[in-house]
Amino acid sequence: MGDIPLRLGDSVRLIPVFDHHVLIDVVQLQRITVAAEWVGLCERAATGRRTRQDLTDAVDPAHRDAAATFIAFLLQRGFLTDRDGPADPVAGLPDVIADGELASYWQPNAITAADLAPAEQGLRPVRTMLIGGCVAQFAADALVRAGLRRGLAITPTHEWPSVRGRLRELVERHQPDLAVLQPTVQPFLTGLWDDGVFVAAAERRRRLAVTKRALTSAIAEFAEALGTRLGMVHNVAPLAVSPFGRYDFRQEMSHREIVAELNRHVDEQVRRYPSLFVLDEERITARHGAAHLFDDLMFPFGHHGGRPDPAVEEPNQLAALGDVLAEEYVAGYLAHHGLNRIKCVVVDLDNTLWPGIAADDGFSWVQGDATSRWIHLGLHQALRVLRHRGVLLATCSKGTGTATLQAWESAPSGQVLTPDDFVIHRINWEAKSVNIADICTRLGVAPSATLFLDDNPVERAEVRRHLPGVRVPELAVSQFREFLLTEPGLEAATATDESLHRTETTRAMLRRAELIEESGDDFLRELDVSVTVRHADPDDLPRAVELLNRTNQFTTTAWRTTEAELARTIADGAELYLMAVTDRFAEYGTVGACLVDDAAVVALAVSCRVIGLDVGPGFLATCLNRRTAGTTVTGRVVRTDRNHAAQDVFVRAGFVPAADGEFVLVPGADLVNTAELPQQFTVREEIVR
């Protein structure tokens, strides 16, 4: 890649503006502020065709690891190009800047090396449309930086709320992967917040009803324009100071009631649309503080902008609110699409999960009232929340396993997690990277879907060096709880029955695997494996999406989807089958999904918890047994570095290879006879359509 000649795009200029540099695309009207470490790179690109190595050589050695990501970002956004031919001159913009009116717009807010994800992670292009007032406009730069930290190359556009009635046209023009609607701009709130204090409660109630109707209309138009695209709708943050002061509680239709009613209404409306998501201003205000984020301690109540610098006369907003909103936009996008999902949290024990050394000090700390006691109980509670969401917990700690577990089992019950809350323990004197690699192998979880928490920076560095895919946050123990409760990779839209019982079914999988290793393949017939196949109904979509998005080992295409997209696919005629499995160790719940559309198997996914039961070929055959006579069915395998278990599923089900990764079941060909398999397959006839 180092010999590819690159240069600035045809309409891109590197221009010094005041005391910093800006890359400006004068045709697309997009720009980024260039941090000092990237100016040399951009200057080289502006003076002729240079290789990637040439551009990287212009970067300070301390920042060269991030240079590849920065170059990839510039290519994604069109600031750099690898096309042949001289740059066409484009005039105009420098004269516009010269009058100084855009000074506040180009305040330094640059992409630094710290904003860039590792180059090997790659950059996912994301088009974002922000519809709102200056709050949304000022968040655009922060959104680019927040995306880069998560491996996203975000291209933002901003539209004012006056576009109502043209949203469908704008969606067609911008093709956003993410759209944001901030309806609560100044004219929207003035009647309730600025003038509302001077009118009777009945009039405030009437104005609130009008506002709610306007919200209903705005959200409906937004949802209809987006279709299955992801949209985020702002609710409204409470003011730092109520217009009614400390006696707000005595008022009928107080400020607090108005905010609660508005936000309840936003929740109700957004829940009607599977592709919409609430951007909770009230929650981020509770976390970061209204006085720190918003302007109502200086500006009129209804202005509802970001906190400004009073010494700057031009329109301005300090960075805090834009940064917070950008992080929320990115987190919502990642959570909605199931990106960077963490399936397993591995926790060190001594001095991490509890203070001190359990084998020596016991658990007397649980009875105390020290700060450290509450910090560790907070960590236990956060991990319990994750367990409830279906995240697997494991331990990896230096020590003698029997002594540590014996002390742990004597801990007071109630607030402290027990050993049984974890699916696997590795408490020994091996290197932690070795233990974590073994945990990943046994659980069927990729290192990239694994998080490791340890108080010791040496242990963190060892794991990071030998297992670079594992996520190892560089945080103090006191910061672990906040990370666990706010990381989007640890969130899911719906808690399914399967996720609630994932710890128990995974432990059953591990016990079963141990017995199979001891007894050989014949043991499979003794497990009393029962498989039930049925058509999905609307209530099954959250679990089906979870299976299709989380499965990496037994998946034919690694297809990722959303509830809205899957519902639309089914409405257009596709058939979605689900599989539930039990054996003599556990009921595993719904652990398989197969989507068939127009005689093509679009996607097949089977949870890793039942891979050892070898149910994939029989599941596929059962889904296709009712195919129309004379129909040719096709299947496809998209090979990844992890789905080896699924790559022969079509052949084993009765298909024949047609091309590389393509398989066909011709009319008259026999599928595998499920009656001859060691598992018992049944079909829920009453709901087969």
Short mmCIF file of N, CA, C and O in Angstrom, two decimals, residues 508-509 512-513 516 523-525 527-531 579 581-586 588 591 606-617 652 677-679 681:
data_model
loop_
_atom_site.label_atom_id
_atom_site.label_comp_id
_atom_site.label_asym_id
_atom_site.label_seq_id
_atom_site.Cartn_x
_atom_site.Cartn_y
_atom_site.Cartn_z
N ALA A 508 -23.82 -25.40 30.91
CA ALA A 508 -24.25 -26.72 30.45
C ALA A 508 -23.48 -27.13 29.20
O ALA A 508 -23.08 -28.29 29.05
N MET A 509 -23.23 -26.18 28.30
CA MET A 509 -22.45 -26.47 27.10
C MET A 509 -21.05 -26.94 27.46
O MET A 509 -20.52 -27.89 26.88
N ARG A 512 -21.18 -30.46 28.87
CA ARG A 512 -21.44 -31.40 27.78
C ARG A 512 -20.18 -31.63 26.95
O ARG A 512 -19.85 -32.77 26.58
N ALA A 513 -19.46 -30.55 26.66
CA ALA A 513 -18.24 -30.67 25.86
C ALA A 513 -17.21 -31.54 26.56
O ALA A 513 -16.52 -32.35 25.93
N ILE A 516 -18.29 -35.14 26.14
CA ILE A 516 -18.09 -35.61 24.76
C ILE A 516 -16.61 -35.91 24.53
O ILE A 516 -16.25 -36.89 23.87
N PHE A 523 -21.38 -40.49 22.22
CA PHE A 523 -22.10 -39.86 23.32
C PHE A 523 -23.21 -38.96 22.82
O PHE A 523 -24.19 -38.71 23.53
N LEU A 524 -23.11 -38.47 21.56
CA LEU A 524 -24.11 -37.57 21.03
C LEU A 524 -25.50 -38.20 21.03
O LEU A 524 -26.51 -37.54 21.29
N ARG A 525 -25.57 -39.52 20.78
CA ARG A 525 -26.87 -40.19 20.75
C ARG A 525 -27.46 -40.36 22.14
O ARG A 525 -28.65 -40.61 22.29
N LEU A 527 -27.43 -38.02 24.44
CA LEU A 527 -27.73 -36.72 25.04
C LEU A 527 -29.22 -36.38 25.01
O LEU A 527 -29.63 -35.38 25.60
N ASP A 528 -30.04 -37.17 24.31
CA ASP A 528 -31.48 -36.89 24.19
C ASP A 528 -31.70 -35.48 23.62
O ASP A 528 -32.44 -34.67 24.18
N VAL A 529 -31.05 -35.23 22.49
CA VAL A 529 -31.17 -33.91 21.88
C VAL A 529 -32.51 -33.79 21.17
O VAL A 529 -32.86 -34.62 20.33
N SER A 530 -33.25 -32.76 21.51
CA SER A 530 -34.56 -32.52 20.90
C SER A 530 -34.53 -31.15 20.23
O SER A 530 -34.16 -30.15 20.85
N VAL A 531 -34.90 -31.12 18.94
CA VAL A 531 -34.87 -29.89 18.15
C VAL A 531 -36.28 -29.59 17.66
O VAL A 531 -36.93 -30.45 17.07
N MET A 579 -35.10 -22.18 15.58
CA MET A 579 -34.85 -23.52 16.13
C MET A 579 -34.63 -23.41 17.64
O MET A 579 -33.85 -22.58 18.10
N VAL A 581 -33.60 -25.85 21.07
CA VAL A 581 -32.89 -27.10 21.34
C VAL A 581 -32.86 -27.38 22.84
O VAL A 581 -32.69 -26.47 23.65
N THR A 582 -33.04 -28.65 23.18
CA THR A 582 -32.84 -29.11 24.55
C THR A 582 -32.02 -30.39 24.52
O THR A 582 -31.99 -31.11 23.51
N ASP A 583 -31.30 -30.65 25.60
CA ASP A 583 -30.68 -31.96 25.81
C ASP A 583 -30.80 -32.30 27.28
O ASP A 583 -31.50 -31.59 28.03
N ARG A 584 -30.16 -33.33 27.74
CA ARG A 584 -30.37 -33.73 29.13
C ARG A 584 -29.65 -32.84 30.13
O ARG A 584 -29.82 -33.00 31.33
N PHE A 585 -28.89 -31.86 29.61
CA PHE A 585 -28.23 -30.92 30.50
C PHE A 585 -29.01 -29.62 30.67
O PHE A 585 -28.99 -29.01 31.73
N ALA A 586 -29.67 -29.16 29.62
CA ALA A 586 -30.30 -27.84 29.69
C ALA A 586 -31.29 -27.64 28.56
O ALA A 586 -31.27 -28.35 27.55
N TYR A 588 -31.86 -24.88 25.92
CA TYR A 588 -31.04 -23.80 25.40
C TYR A 588 -31.86 -22.67 24.79
O TYR A 588 -31.31 -21.63 24.44
N VAL A 591 -32.03 -21.05 19.51
CA VAL A 591 -30.58 -20.98 19.25
C VAL A 591 -30.24 -21.07 17.76
O VAL A 591 -29.08 -21.21 17.40
N VAL A 606 -26.46 -20.46 13.88
CA VAL A 606 -26.69 -21.37 15.00
C VAL A 606 -25.77 -20.95 16.15
O VAL A 606 -24.56 -20.77 15.94
N SER A 607 -26.34 -20.77 17.31
CA SER A 607 -25.56 -20.33 18.47
C SER A 607 -24.42 -21.29 18.78
O SER A 607 -24.56 -22.51 18.65
N CYS A 608 -23.31 -20.72 19.25
CA CYS A 608 -22.15 -21.55 19.57
C CYS A 608 -22.44 -22.51 20.72
O CYS A 608 -21.76 -23.51 20.88
N ARG A 609 -23.48 -22.23 21.51
CA ARG A 609 -23.78 -23.10 22.65
C ARG A 609 -24.26 -24.49 22.21
O ARG A 609 -24.24 -25.43 23.00
N VAL A 610 -24.72 -24.62 20.96
CA VAL A 610 -25.19 -25.93 20.50
C VAL A 610 -24.42 -26.43 19.28
O VAL A 610 -24.85 -27.40 18.64
N ILE A 611 -23.30 -25.79 18.96
CA ILE A 611 -22.51 -26.29 17.83
C ILE A 611 -22.10 -27.73 18.06
O ILE A 611 -22.12 -28.57 17.15
N GLY A 612 -21.73 -28.05 19.30
CA GLY A 612 -21.31 -29.41 19.62
C GLY A 612 -22.39 -30.44 19.44
O GLY A 612 -22.11 -31.65 19.38
N LEU A 613 -23.66 -30.02 19.36
CA LEU A 613 -24.77 -30.96 19.16
C LEU A 613 -25.01 -31.25 17.68
O LEU A 613 -25.89 -32.07 17.35
N ASP A 614 -24.31 -30.58 16.79
CA ASP A 614 -24.34 -30.86 15.35
C ASP A 614 -25.76 -30.81 14.79
O ASP A 614 -26.19 -31.69 14.05
N VAL A 615 -26.48 -29.74 15.10
CA VAL A 615 -27.88 -29.63 14.68
C VAL A 615 -28.03 -28.82 13.39
O VAL A 615 -29.14 -28.74 12.85
N GLY A 616 -26.96 -28.22 12.87
CA GLY A 616 -27.08 -27.34 11.72
C GLY A 616 -27.65 -27.98 10.47
O GLY A 616 -28.65 -27.47 9.91
N PRO A 617 -27.08 -29.11 9.98
CA PRO A 617 -27.63 -29.71 8.75
C PRO A 617 -29.09 -30.13 8.90
O PRO A 617 -29.89 -29.93 7.98
N ARG A 652 -23.65 -31.11 3.71
CA ARG A 652 -24.13 -32.12 4.65
C ARG A 652 -25.65 -32.18 4.69
O ARG A 652 -26.23 -33.19 5.08
N LEU A 677 -30.75 -39.09 11.88
CA LEU A 677 -29.77 -38.33 12.65
C LEU A 677 -29.91 -38.66 14.14
O LEU A 677 -30.98 -39.09 14.60
N PRO A 678 -28.86 -38.43 14.93
CA PRO A 678 -28.93 -38.75 16.36
C PRO A 678 -29.83 -37.80 17.14
O PRO A 678 -30.18 -38.08 18.29
N GLN A 679 -30.21 -36.67 16.53
CA GLN A 679 -31.11 -35.75 17.20
C GLN A 679 -32.55 -36.01 16.76
O GLN A 679 -32.79 -36.53 15.67
N PHE A 681 -35.86 -34.30 15.49
CA PHE A 681 -36.34 -33.05 14.92
C PHE A 681 -37.86 -33.08 14.82
O PHE A 681 -38.45 -34.05 14.32
#
